[in-house]
């Protein structure tokens, strides 16, 4: 996915440099992400997640209306459906990236409206750490260990974006964007590392790891911010 994204960025940059018929827009704004992810395990609850962060984008419009778009967001993730940190609401990190294409119209000289079909990936990570954790290792010994656990959710998705830009000056403007995604599939990982000090100050680590499949449901992500047109 990363290689495809870099190739897409390079292609769009090349078009922007060599093709005078392209209008380029970049920007950044604040975003709120609402998602619901299905867990493919018996008696497992769905994961509802709220994300608060920032989103950046590139949107290139050809004179014939064809539009290419890339966006990337990151921020804090909140959920009550992961039991990890010993609190009602667990806090983690989210990031999502998407690329796609579509069509743009100019209702007036100052307004741009774009409709694009996007495909991308979402990643969320939640962690917890403890010291002085009593752990029974693989040899049956009870040791005083450091505990480090992480749960990650990686999903792929597809869906439309609606983008509106208002041009307040020659280059500067404001934008709003609404992303709607259907989650096609994904993989969850639950990893726990136990680290302790043994004889002769030698450090030992053991790991518990399990995977679970993710499927379906959605992500909705509105964004508002400032843009630059060139």
JSON list of C-alpha atoms in Angstrom, two decimals:
[
{"chain": "A", "resi": 1, "resn": "UNK", "atom": "CA", "xyz": [0.00, 0.00, 0.00]},
{"chain": "A", "resi": 2, "resn": "UNK", "atom": "CA", "xyz": [2.85, 2.38, 0.86]},
{"chain": "A", "resi": 3, "resn": "UNK", "atom": "CA", "xyz": [4.55, 1.78, -2.52]},
{"chain": "A", "resi": 4, "resn": "UNK", "atom": "CA", "xyz": [1.30, 2.41, -4.37]},
{"chain": "A", "resi": 5, "resn": "UNK", "atom": "CA", "xyz": [0.79, 5.63, -2.41]},
{"chain": "A", "resi": 6, "resn": "UNK", "atom": "CA", "xyz": [4.34, 6.88, -3.16]},
{"chain": "A", "resi": 7, "resn": "UNK", "atom": "CA", "xyz": [3.93, 6.07, -6.85]},
{"chain": "A", "resi": 8, "resn": "UNK", "atom": "CA", "xyz": [0.61, 7.92, -6.90]},
{"chain": "A", "resi": 9, "resn": "UNK", "atom": "CA", "xyz": [2.14, 10.96, -5.19]},
{"chain": "A", "resi": 10, "resn": "UNK", "atom": "CA", "xyz": [5.05, 11.02, -7.65]},
{"chain": "A", "resi": 11, "resn": "UNK", "atom": "CA", "xyz": [2.69, 10.71, -10.61]},
{"chain": "A", "resi": 12, "resn": "UNK", "atom": "CA", "xyz": [0.48, 13.56, -9.42]},
{"chain": "A", "resi": 13, "resn": "UNK", "atom": "CA", "xyz": [3.51, 15.75, -8.72]},
{"chain": "A", "resi": 14, "resn": "UNK", "atom": "CA", "xyz": [4.85, 15.08, -12.22]},
{"chain": "A", "resi": 15, "resn": "UNK", "atom": "CA", "xyz": [1.51, 16.01, -13.76]},
{"chain": "A", "resi": 16, "resn": "UNK", "atom": "CA", "xyz": [1.40, 19.19, -11.70]},
{"chain": "A", "resi": 17, "resn": "UNK", "atom": "CA", "xyz": [4.86, 20.22, -12.86]},
{"chain": "A", "resi": 18, "resn": "UNK", "atom": "CA", "xyz": [4.59, 19.38, -16.55]},
{"chain": "A", "resi": 19, "resn": "UNK", "atom": "CA", "xyz": [0.90, 19.85, -17.31]},
{"chain": "A", "resi": 20, "resn": "UNK", "atom": "CA", "xyz": [-0.39, 23.41, -17.31]},
{"chain": "A", "resi": 21, "resn": "UNK", "atom": "CA", "xyz": [-3.97, 22.14, -17.54]},
{"chain": "A", "resi": 22, "resn": "UNK", "atom": "CA", "xyz": [-3.92, 20.92, -13.92]},
{"chain": "A", "resi": 23, "resn": "UNK", "atom": "CA", "xyz": [-5.06, 22.96, -10.92]},
{"chain": "A", "resi": 24, "resn": "UNK", "atom": "CA", "xyz": [-3.56, 21.80, -7.62]},
{"chain": "A", "resi": 25, "resn": "UNK", "atom": "CA", "xyz": [-5.02, 22.10, -4.14]},
{"chain": "A", "resi": 26, "resn": "UNK", "atom": "CA", "xyz": [-3.36, 21.18, -0.86]},
{"chain": "A", "resi": 27, "resn": "UNK", "atom": "CA", "xyz": [-4.61, 21.73, 2.65]},
{"chain": "A", "resi": 28, "resn": "UNK", "atom": "CA", "xyz": [-4.89, 20.66, 6.25]},
{"chain": "A", "resi": 29, "resn": "UNK", "atom": "CA", "xyz": [-7.73, 20.65, 8.74]},
{"chain": "A", "resi": 30, "resn": "UNK", "atom": "CA", "xyz": [-9.21, 19.17, 11.89]},
{"chain": "A", "resi": 31, "resn": "UNK", "atom": "CA", "xyz": [-11.09, 15.91, 11.57]},
{"chain": "A", "resi": 32, "resn": "UNK", "atom": "CA", "xyz": [-13.43, 13.66, 13.54]},
{"chain": "A", "resi": 33, "resn": "UNK", "atom": "CA", "xyz": [-13.62, 9.97, 12.67]},
{"chain": "A", "resi": 34, "resn": "UNK", "atom": "CA", "xyz": [-16.52, 7.69, 13.60]},
{"chain": "A", "resi": 35, "resn": "UNK", "atom": "CA", "xyz": [-16.07, 3.98, 12.89]},
{"chain": "A", "resi": 36, "resn": "UNK", "atom": "CA", "xyz": [-17.66, 0.64, 13.67]},
{"chain": "A", "resi": 37, "resn": "UNK", "atom": "CA", "xyz": [-15.64, -2.52, 13.08]},
{"chain": "A", "resi": 38, "resn": "UNK", "atom": "CA", "xyz": [-16.94, -6.06, 13.21]},
{"chain": "A", "resi": 39, "resn": "UNK", "atom": "CA", "xyz": [-14.86, -8.73, 14.98]},
{"chain": "A", "resi": 40, "resn": "UNK", "atom": "CA", "xyz": [-15.10, -12.19, 13.43]},
{"chain": "A", "resi": 41, "resn": "UNK", "atom": "CA", "xyz": [-15.06, -14.17, 16.70]},
{"chain": "A", "resi": 42, "resn": "UNK", "atom": "CA", "xyz": [-17.85, -15.89, 18.60]},
{"chain": "A", "resi": 43, "resn": "UNK", "atom": "CA", "xyz": [-19.31, -13.67, 21.34]},
{"chain": "A", "resi": 44, "resn": "UNK", "atom": "CA", "xyz": [-16.94, -10.82, 20.43]},
{"chain": "A", "resi": 45, "resn": "UNK", "atom": "CA", "xyz": [-18.39, -7.31, 20.49]},
{"chain": "A", "resi": 46, "resn": "UNK", "atom": "CA", "xyz": [-18.14, -4.87, 17.61]},
{"chain": "A", "resi": 47, "resn": "UNK", "atom": "CA", "xyz": [-15.60, -2.08, 18.11]},
{"chain": "A", "resi": 48, "resn": "UNK", "atom": "CA", "xyz": [-16.96, 1.47, 18.03]},
{"chain": "A", "resi": 49, "resn": "UNK", "atom": "CA", "xyz": [-14.20, 4.04, 17.77]},
{"chain": "A", "resi": 50, "resn": "UNK", "atom": "CA", "xyz": [-13.98, 7.83, 17.86]},
{"chain": "A", "resi": 51, "resn": "UNK", "atom": "CA", "xyz": [-10.95, 9.56, 16.35]},
{"chain": "A", "resi": 52, "resn": "UNK", "atom": "CA", "xyz": [-9.88, 13.18, 16.89]},
{"chain": "A", "resi": 53, "resn": "UNK", "atom": "CA", "xyz": [-7.01, 14.51, 14.79]},
{"chain": "A", "resi": 54, "resn": "UNK", "atom": "CA", "xyz": [-5.76, 16.34, 11.72]},
{"chain": "A", "resi": 55, "resn": "UNK", "atom": "CA", "xyz": [-6.04, 15.52, 8.03]},
{"chain": "A", "resi": 56, "resn": "UNK", "atom": "CA", "xyz": [-3.99, 16.70, 5.06]},
{"chain": "A", "resi": 57, "resn": "UNK", "atom": "CA", "xyz": [-4.82, 16.30, 1.38]},
{"chain": "A", "resi": 58, "resn": "UNK", "atom": "CA", "xyz": [-3.76, 16.86, -2.20]},
{"chain": "A", "resi": 59, "resn": "UNK", "atom": "CA", "xyz": [-6.43, 17.31, -4.86]},
{"chain": "A", "resi": 60, "resn": "UNK", "atom": "CA", "xyz": [-5.52, 17.81, -8.51]},
{"chain": "A", "resi": 61, "resn": "UNK", "atom": "CA", "xyz": [-8.15, 18.87, -11.06]},
{"chain": "A", "resi": 62, "resn": "UNK", "atom": "CA", "xyz": [-7.66, 18.59, -14.82]},
{"chain": "A", "resi": 63, "resn": "UNK", "atom": "CA", "xyz": [-9.36, 21.12, -17.08]},
{"chain": "A", "resi": 64, "resn": "UNK", "atom": "CA", "xyz": [-11.65, 18.34, -18.35]},
{"chain": "A", "resi": 65, "resn": "UNK", "atom": "CA", "xyz": [-12.94, 17.74, -14.79]},
{"chain": "A", "resi": 66, "resn": "UNK", "atom": "CA", "xyz": [-10.95, 14.60, -13.99]},
{"chain": "A", "resi": 67, "resn": "UNK", "atom": "CA", "xyz": [-9.75, 14.73, -10.37]},
{"chain": "A", "resi": 68, "resn": "UNK", "atom": "CA", "xyz": [-7.08, 12.84, -8.43]},
{"chain": "A", "resi": 69, "resn": "UNK", "atom": "CA", "xyz": [-7.06, 12.90, -4.63]},
{"chain": "A", "resi": 70, "resn": "UNK", "atom": "CA", "xyz": [-4.85, 11.75, -1.75]},
{"chain": "A", "resi": 71, "resn": "UNK", "atom": "CA", "xyz": [-5.58, 12.24, 1.93]},
{"chain": "A", "resi": 72, "resn": "UNK", "atom": "CA", "xyz": [-3.86, 11.26, 5.16]},
{"chain": "A", "resi": 73, "resn": "UNK", "atom": "CA", "xyz": [-5.10, 11.64, 8.74]},
{"chain": "A", "resi": 74, "resn": "UNK", "atom": "CA", "xyz": [-3.78, 10.85, 12.19]},
{"chain": "A", "resi": 75, "resn": "UNK", "atom": "CA", "xyz": [-4.72, 11.52, 15.79]},
{"chain": "A", "resi": 76, "resn": "UNK", "atom": "CA", "xyz": [-6.04, 10.08, 19.04]},
{"chain": "A", "resi": 77, "resn": "UNK", "atom": "CA", "xyz": [-8.46, 7.12, 19.05]},
{"chain": "A", "resi": 78, "resn": "UNK", "atom": "CA", "xyz": [-11.02, 6.48, 21.78]},
{"chain": "A", "resi": 79, "resn": "UNK", "atom": "CA", "xyz": [-13.08, 3.33, 22.37]},
{"chain": "A", "resi": 80, "resn": "UNK", "atom": "CA", "xyz": [-15.05, 1.61, 25.14]},
{"chain": "A", "resi": 81, "resn": "UNK", "atom": "CA", "xyz": [-15.02, -1.75, 23.34]},
{"chain": "A", "resi": 82, "resn": "UNK", "atom": "CA", "xyz": [-11.39, -2.74, 23.99]},
{"chain": "A", "resi": 83, "resn": "UNK", "atom": "CA", "xyz": [-10.64, -3.90, 27.54]},
{"chain": "A", "resi": 84, "resn": "UNK", "atom": "CA", "xyz": [-6.95, -3.08, 27.84]},
{"chain": "A", "resi": 85, "resn": "UNK", "atom": "CA", "xyz": [-6.11, -0.09, 30.03]},
{"chain": "A", "resi": 86, "resn": "UNK", "atom": "CA", "xyz": [-8.41, -0.76, 32.99]},
{"chain": "A", "resi": 87, "resn": "UNK", "atom": "CA", "xyz": [-10.62, 2.26, 32.29]},
{"chain": "A", "resi": 88, "resn": "UNK", "atom": "CA", "xyz": [-14.05, 2.65, 30.70]},
{"chain": "A", "resi": 89, "resn": "UNK", "atom": "CA", "xyz": [-12.56, 4.47, 27.70]},
{"chain": "A", "resi": 90, "resn": "UNK", "atom": "CA", "xyz": [-9.31, 3.23, 26.19]},
{"chain": "A", "resi": 91, "resn": "UNK", "atom": "CA", "xyz": [-7.09, 5.76, 24.40]},
{"chain": "A", "resi": 92, "resn": "UNK", "atom": "CA", "xyz": [-4.85, 4.96, 21.45]},
{"chain": "A", "resi": 93, "resn": "UNK", "atom": "CA", "xyz": [-3.61, 6.22, 18.11]},
{"chain": "A", "resi": 94, "resn": "UNK", "atom": "CA", "xyz": [-5.21, 6.13, 14.67]},
{"chain": "A", "resi": 95, "resn": "UNK", "atom": "CA", "xyz": [-4.03, 6.84, 11.16]},
{"chain": "A", "resi": 96, "resn": "UNK", "atom": "CA", "xyz": [-5.70, 6.43, 7.78]},
{"chain": "A", "resi": 97, "resn": "UNK", "atom": "CA", "xyz": [-4.61, 6.96, 4.20]},
{"chain": "A", "resi": 98, "resn": "UNK", "atom": "CA", "xyz": [-6.61, 6.88, 0.97]},
{"chain": "A", "resi": 99, "resn": "UNK", "atom": "CA", "xyz": [-6.22, 7.64, -2.72]},
{"chain": "A", "resi": 100, "resn": "UNK", "atom": "CA", "xyz": [-8.63, 7.76, -5.60]},
{"chain": "A", "resi": 101, "resn": "UNK", "atom": "CA", "xyz": [-10.13, 9.69, -8.47]},
{"chain": "A", "resi": 102, "resn": "UNK", "atom": "CA", "xyz": [-13.33, 11.28, -9.65]},
{"chain": "A", "resi": 103, "resn": "UNK", "atom": "CA", "xyz": [-14.80, 14.45, -11.13]},
{"chain": "A", "resi": 104, "resn": "UNK", "atom": "CA", "xyz": [-14.92, 18.16, -10.19]},
{"chain": "A", "resi": 105, "resn": "UNK", "atom": "CA", "xyz": [-17.22, 21.02, -11.08]},
{"chain": "A", "resi": 106, "resn": "UNK", "atom": "CA", "xyz": [-16.96, 24.81, -10.62]},
{"chain": "A", "resi": 107, "resn": "UNK", "atom": "CA", "xyz": [-20.42, 26.27, -9.83]},
{"chain": "A", "resi": 108, "resn": "UNK", "atom": "CA", "xyz": [-18.78, 29.72, -9.52]},
{"chain": "A", "resi": 109, "resn": "UNK", "atom": "CA", "xyz": [-15.26, 31.11, -9.82]},
{"chain": "A", "resi": 110, "resn": "UNK", "atom": "CA", "xyz": [-14.72, 30.76, -6.08]},
{"chain": "A", "resi": 111, "resn": "UNK", "atom": "CA", "xyz": [-16.30, 27.35, -5.43]},
{"chain": "A", "resi": 112, "resn": "UNK", "atom": "CA", "xyz": [-14.98, 23.92, -6.32]},
{"chain": "A", "resi": 113, "resn": "UNK", "atom": "CA", "xyz": [-16.95, 20.72, -5.69]},
{"chain": "A", "resi": 114, "resn": "UNK", "atom": "CA", "xyz": [-15.30, 17.33, -6.14]},
{"chain": "A", "resi": 115, "resn": "UNK", "atom": "CA", "xyz": [-16.71, 13.82, -6.05]},
{"chain": "A", "resi": 116, "resn": "UNK", "atom": "CA", "xyz": [-14.14, 11.02, -5.74]},
{"chain": "A", "resi": 117, "resn": "UNK", "atom": "CA", "xyz": [-14.13, 7.28, -5.14]},
{"chain": "A", "resi": 118, "resn": "UNK", "atom": "CA", "xyz": [-11.40, 6.40, -2.65]},
{"chain": "A", "resi": 119, "resn": "UNK", "atom": "CA", "xyz": [-9.67, 3.25, -1.44]},
{"chain": "A", "resi": 120, "resn": "UNK", "atom": "CA", "xyz": [-7.37, 3.05, 1.54]},
{"chain": "A", "resi": 121, "resn": "UNK", "atom": "CA", "xyz": [-6.22, 1.61, 4.83]},
{"chain": "A", "resi": 122, "resn": "UNK", "atom": "CA", "xyz": [-6.96, 2.42, 8.49]},
{"chain": "A", "resi": 123, "resn": "UNK", "atom": "CA", "xyz": [-4.71, 1.53, 11.43]},
{"chain": "A", "resi": 124, "resn": "UNK", "atom": "CA", "xyz": [-5.52, 1.87, 15.14]},
{"chain": "A", "resi": 125, "resn": "UNK", "atom": "CA", "xyz": [-3.20, 0.92, 18.01]},
{"chain": "A", "resi": 126, "resn": "UNK", "atom": "CA", "xyz": [-3.96, 0.71, 21.73]},
{"chain": "A", "resi": 127, "resn": "UNK", "atom": "CA", "xyz": [-1.24, -0.05, 24.30]},
{"chain": "A", "resi": 128, "resn": "UNK", "atom": "CA", "xyz": [-0.77, -0.67, 28.02]},
{"chain": "A", "resi": 129, "resn": "UNK", "atom": "CA", "xyz": [2.36, -1.05, 30.16]},
{"chain": "A", "resi": 130, "resn": "UNK", "atom": "CA", "xyz": [2.92, -2.24, 33.71]},
{"chain": "A", "resi": 131, "resn": "UNK", "atom": "CA", "xyz": [5.94, -2.87, 35.92]},
{"chain": "A", "resi": 132, "resn": "UNK", "atom": "CA", "xyz": [6.17, -5.35, 38.77]},
{"chain": "A", "resi": 133, "resn": "UNK", "atom": "CA", "xyz": [3.75, -7.77, 37.11]},
{"chain": "A", "resi": 134, "resn": "UNK", "atom": "CA", "xyz": [3.74, -11.30, 38.59]},
{"chain": "A", "resi": 135, "resn": "UNK", "atom": "CA", "xyz": [4.20, -13.65, 35.63]},
{"chain": "A", "resi": 136, "resn": "UNK", "atom": "CA", "xyz": [4.52, -17.43, 35.43]},
{"chain": "A", "resi": 137, "resn": "UNK", "atom": "CA", "xyz": [6.99, -18.11, 32.65]},
{"chain": "A", "resi": 138, "resn": "UNK", "atom": "CA", "xyz": [7.27, -21.14, 30.37]},
{"chain": "A", "resi": 139, "resn": "UNK", "atom": "CA", "xyz": [9.47, -22.90, 32.95]},
{"chain": "A", "resi": 140, "resn": "UNK", "atom": "CA", "xyz": [6.76, -22.60, 35.59]},
{"chain": "A", "resi": 141, "resn": "UNK", "atom": "CA", "xyz": [8.65, -19.97, 37.60]},
{"chain": "A", "resi": 142, "resn": "UNK", "atom": "CA", "xyz": [6.94, -16.90, 39.00]},
{"chain": "A", "resi": 143, "resn": "UNK", "atom": "CA", "xyz": [8.95, -13.80, 38.09]},
{"chain": "A", "resi": 144, "resn": "UNK", "atom": "CA", "xyz": [8.62, -10.04, 38.58]},
{"chain": "A", "resi": 145, "resn": "UNK", "atom": "CA", "xyz": [8.18, -8.87, 34.98]},
{"chain": "A", "resi": 146, "resn": "UNK", "atom": "CA", "xyz": [7.53, -5.79, 32.91]},
{"chain": "A", "resi": 147, "resn": "UNK", "atom": "CA", "xyz": [4.29, -6.13, 30.98]},
{"chain": "A", "resi": 148, "resn": "UNK", "atom": "CA", "xyz": [3.78, -4.52, 27.55]},
{"chain": "A", "resi": 149, "resn": "UNK", "atom": "CA", "xyz": [0.57, -5.22, 25.64]},
{"chain": "A", "resi": 150, "resn": "UNK", "atom": "CA", "xyz": [-0.74, -3.81, 22.36]},
{"chain": "A", "resi": 151, "resn": "UNK", "atom": "CA", "xyz": [-3.91, -4.33, 20.32]},
{"chain": "A", "resi": 152, "resn": "UNK", "atom": "CA", "xyz": [-3.84, -3.17, 16.70]},
{"chain": "A", "resi": 153, "resn": "UNK", "atom": "CA", "xyz": [-6.65, -2.99, 14.15]},
{"chain": "A", "resi": 154, "resn": "UNK", "atom": "CA", "xyz": [-5.68, -2.87, 10.45]},
{"chain": "A", "resi": 155, "resn": "UNK", "atom": "CA", "xyz": [-8.49, -2.57, 7.89]},
{"chain": "A", "resi": 156, "resn": "UNK", "atom": "CA", "xyz": [-8.91, -1.84, 4.20]},
{"chain": "A", "resi": 157, "resn": "UNK", "atom": "CA", "xyz": [-11.88, 0.13, 2.91]},
{"chain": "A", "resi": 158, "resn": "UNK", "atom": "CA", "xyz": [-13.51, 1.83, -0.06]},
{"chain": "A", "resi": 159, "resn": "UNK", "atom": "CA", "xyz": [-16.03, 4.64, -0.45]},
{"chain": "A", "resi": 160, "resn": "UNK", "atom": "CA", "xyz": [-16.81, 8.15, -1.70]},
{"chain": "A", "resi": 161, "resn": "UNK", "atom": "CA", "xyz": [-15.51, 11.58, -0.71]},
{"chain": "A", "resi": 162, "resn": "UNK", "atom": "CA", "xyz": [-17.38, 14.85, -1.20]},
{"chain": "A", "resi": 163, "resn": "UNK", "atom": "CA", "xyz": [-15.06, 17.88, -1.17]},
{"chain": "A", "resi": 164, "resn": "UNK", "atom": "CA", "xyz": [-16.03, 21.57, -1.29]},
{"chain": "A", "resi": 165, "resn": "UNK", "atom": "CA", "xyz": [-13.49, 24.40, -1.47]},
{"chain": "A", "resi": 166, "resn": "UNK", "atom": "CA", "xyz": [-14.17, 28.13, -1.19]},
{"chain": "A", "resi": 167, "resn": "UNK", "atom": "CA", "xyz": [-11.42, 30.32, -2.63]},
{"chain": "A", "resi": 168, "resn": "UNK", "atom": "CA", "xyz": [-11.11, 33.45, -0.47]},
{"chain": "A", "resi": 169, "resn": "UNK", "atom": "CA", "xyz": [-8.16, 34.91, -2.40]},
{"chain": "A", "resi": 170, "resn": "UNK", "atom": "CA", "xyz": [-5.85, 34.18, -5.32]},
{"chain": "A", "resi": 171, "resn": "UNK", "atom": "CA", "xyz": [-4.45, 31.12, -3.58]},
{"chain": "A", "resi": 172, "resn": "UNK", "atom": "CA", "xyz": [-5.90, 30.88, -0.05]},
{"chain": "A", "resi": 173, "resn": "UNK", "atom": "CA", "xyz": [-9.22, 29.23, 0.74]},
{"chain": "A", "resi": 174, "resn": "UNK", "atom": "CA", "xyz": [-11.29, 27.07, 3.06]},
{"chain": "A", "resi": 175, "resn": "UNK", "atom": "CA", "xyz": [-12.56, 23.53, 2.55]},
{"chain": "A", "resi": 176, "resn": "UNK", "atom": "CA", "xyz": [-14.88, 20.91, 3.97]},
{"chain": "A", "resi": 177, "resn": "UNK", "atom": "CA", "xyz": [-14.63, 17.22, 3.19]},
{"chain": "A", "resi": 178, "resn": "UNK", "atom": "CA", "xyz": [-16.84, 14.27, 4.03]},
{"chain": "A", "resi": 179, "resn": "UNK", "atom": "CA", "xyz": [-15.49, 10.72, 3.73]},
{"chain": "A", "resi": 180, "resn": "UNK", "atom": "CA", "xyz": [-17.68, 7.62, 3.89]},
{"chain": "A", "resi": 181, "resn": "UNK", "atom": "CA", "xyz": [-16.02, 4.21, 3.90]},
{"chain": "A", "resi": 182, "resn": "UNK", "atom": "CA", "xyz": [-17.20, 0.61, 3.80]},
{"chain": "A", "resi": 183, "resn": "UNK", "atom": "CA", "xyz": [-14.76, -1.63, 5.66]},
{"chain": "A", "resi": 184, "resn": "UNK", "atom": "CA", "xyz": [-14.03, -4.59, 3.40]},
{"chain": "A", "resi": 185, "resn": "UNK", "atom": "CA", "xyz": [-11.84, -6.68, 5.71]},
{"chain": "A", "resi": 186, "resn": "UNK", "atom": "CA", "xyz": [-9.02, -6.46, 8.19]},
{"chain": "A", "resi": 187, "resn": "UNK", "atom": "CA", "xyz": [-6.80, -8.10, 10.77]},
{"chain": "A", "resi": 188, "resn": "UNK", "atom": "CA", "xyz": [-6.53, -7.52, 14.51]},
{"chain": "A", "resi": 189, "resn": "UNK", "atom": "CA", "xyz": [-3.44, -8.38, 16.54]},
{"chain": "A", "resi": 190, "resn": "UNK", "atom": "CA", "xyz": [-3.16, -8.81, 20.32]},
{"chain": "A", "resi": 191, "resn": "UNK", "atom": "CA", "xyz": [0.46, -9.01, 21.49]},
{"chain": "A", "resi": 192, "resn": "UNK", "atom": "CA", "xyz": [1.82, -9.13, 25.04]},
{"chain": "A", "resi": 193, "resn": "UNK", "atom": "CA", "xyz": [5.52, -9.11, 25.96]},
{"chain": "A", "resi": 194, "resn": "UNK", "atom": "CA", "xyz": [6.78, -10.13, 29.41]},
{"chain": "A", "resi": 195, "resn": "UNK", "atom": "CA", "xyz": [10.35, -9.07, 30.22]},
{"chain": "A", "resi": 196, "resn": "UNK", "atom": "CA", "xyz": [12.27, -9.92, 33.38]},
{"chain": "A", "resi": 197, "resn": "UNK", "atom": "CA", "xyz": [15.80, -10.11, 34.70]},
{"chain": "A", "resi": 198, "resn": "UNK", "atom": "CA", "xyz": [17.20, -13.56, 35.42]},
{"chain": "A", "resi": 199, "resn": "UNK", "atom": "CA", "xyz": [20.45, -14.84, 36.81]},
{"chain": "A", "resi": 200, "resn": "UNK", "atom": "CA", "xyz": [23.69, -12.95, 36.04]},
{"chain": "A", "resi": 201, "resn": "UNK", "atom": "CA", "xyz": [21.59, -9.91, 35.06]},
{"chain": "A", "resi": 202, "resn": "UNK", "atom": "CA", "xyz": [20.45, -11.65, 31.88]},
{"chain": "A", "resi": 203, "resn": "UNK", "atom": "CA", "xyz": [17.18, -10.30, 30.44]},
{"chain": "A", "resi": 204, "resn": "UNK", "atom": "CA", "xyz": [14.46, -12.69, 29.27]},
{"chain": "A", "resi": 205, "resn": "UNK", "atom": "CA", "xyz": [11.38, -12.00, 27.17]},
{"chain": "A", "resi": 206, "resn": "UNK", "atom": "CA", "xyz": [8.37, -14.16, 26.34]},
{"chain": "A", "resi": 207, "resn": "UNK", "atom": "CA", "xyz": [5.47, -13.23, 24.11]},
{"chain": "A", "resi": 208, "resn": "UNK", "atom": "CA", "xyz": [1.80, -14.15, 23.87]},
{"chain": "A", "resi": 209, "resn": "UNK", "atom": "CA", "xyz": [0.28, -13.36, 20.49]},
{"chain": "A", "resi": 210, "resn": "UNK", "atom": "CA", "xyz": [-3.09, -13.91, 18.86]},
{"chain": "A", "resi": 211, "resn": "UNK", "atom": "CA", "xyz": [-4.75, -12.71, 15.66]},
{"chain": "A", "resi": 212, "resn": "UNK", "atom": "CA", "xyz": [-8.41, -12.18, 14.85]},
{"chain": "A", "resi": 213, "resn": "UNK", "atom": "CA", "xyz": [-10.23, -11.28, 11.65]},
{"chain": "A", "resi": 214, "resn": "UNK", "atom": "CA", "xyz": [-12.10, -8.02, 11.18]},
{"chain": "A", "resi": 215, "resn": "UNK", "atom": "CA", "xyz": [-14.95, -7.47, 8.75]},
{"chain": "A", "resi": 216, "resn": "UNK", "atom": "CA", "xyz": [-17.54, -5.02, 7.59]},
{"chain": "A", "resi": 217, "resn": "UNK", "atom": "CA", "xyz": [-19.27, -1.92, 8.81]},
{"chain": "A", "resi": 218, "resn": "UNK", "atom": "CA", "xyz": [-18.13, 1.64, 8.23]},
{"chain": "A", "resi": 219, "resn": "UNK", "atom": "CA", "xyz": [-16.13, 4.80, 8.91]},
{"chain": "A", "resi": 220, "resn": "UNK", "atom": "CA", "xyz": [-17.51, 8.36, 8.57]},
{"chain": "A", "resi": 221, "resn": "UNK", "atom": "CA", "xyz": [-15.00, 11.22, 8.70]},
{"chain": "A", "resi": 222, "resn": "UNK", "atom": "CA", "xyz": [-15.84, 14.93, 8.27]},
{"chain": "A", "resi": 223, "resn": "UNK", "atom": "CA", "xyz": [-12.97, 17.45, 8.00]},
{"chain": "A", "resi": 224, "resn": "UNK", "atom": "CA", "xyz": [-12.80, 21.25, 7.90]},
{"chain": "A", "resi": 225, "resn": "UNK", "atom": "CA", "xyz": [-9.72, 23.38, 7.30]},
{"chain": "A", "resi": 226, "resn": "UNK", "atom": "CA", "xyz": [-7.69, 25.71, 5.11]},
{"chain": "A", "resi": 227, "resn": "UNK", "atom": "CA", "xyz": [-6.38, 25.16, 1.56]},
{"chain": "A", "resi": 228, "resn": "UNK", "atom": "CA", "xyz": [-3.87, 26.54, -0.91]},
{"chain": "A", "resi": 229, "resn": "UNK", "atom": "CA", "xyz": [-4.49, 26.53, -4.67]},
{"chain": "A", "resi": 230, "resn": "UNK", "atom": "CA", "xyz": [-1.73, 26.79, -7.27]}
]
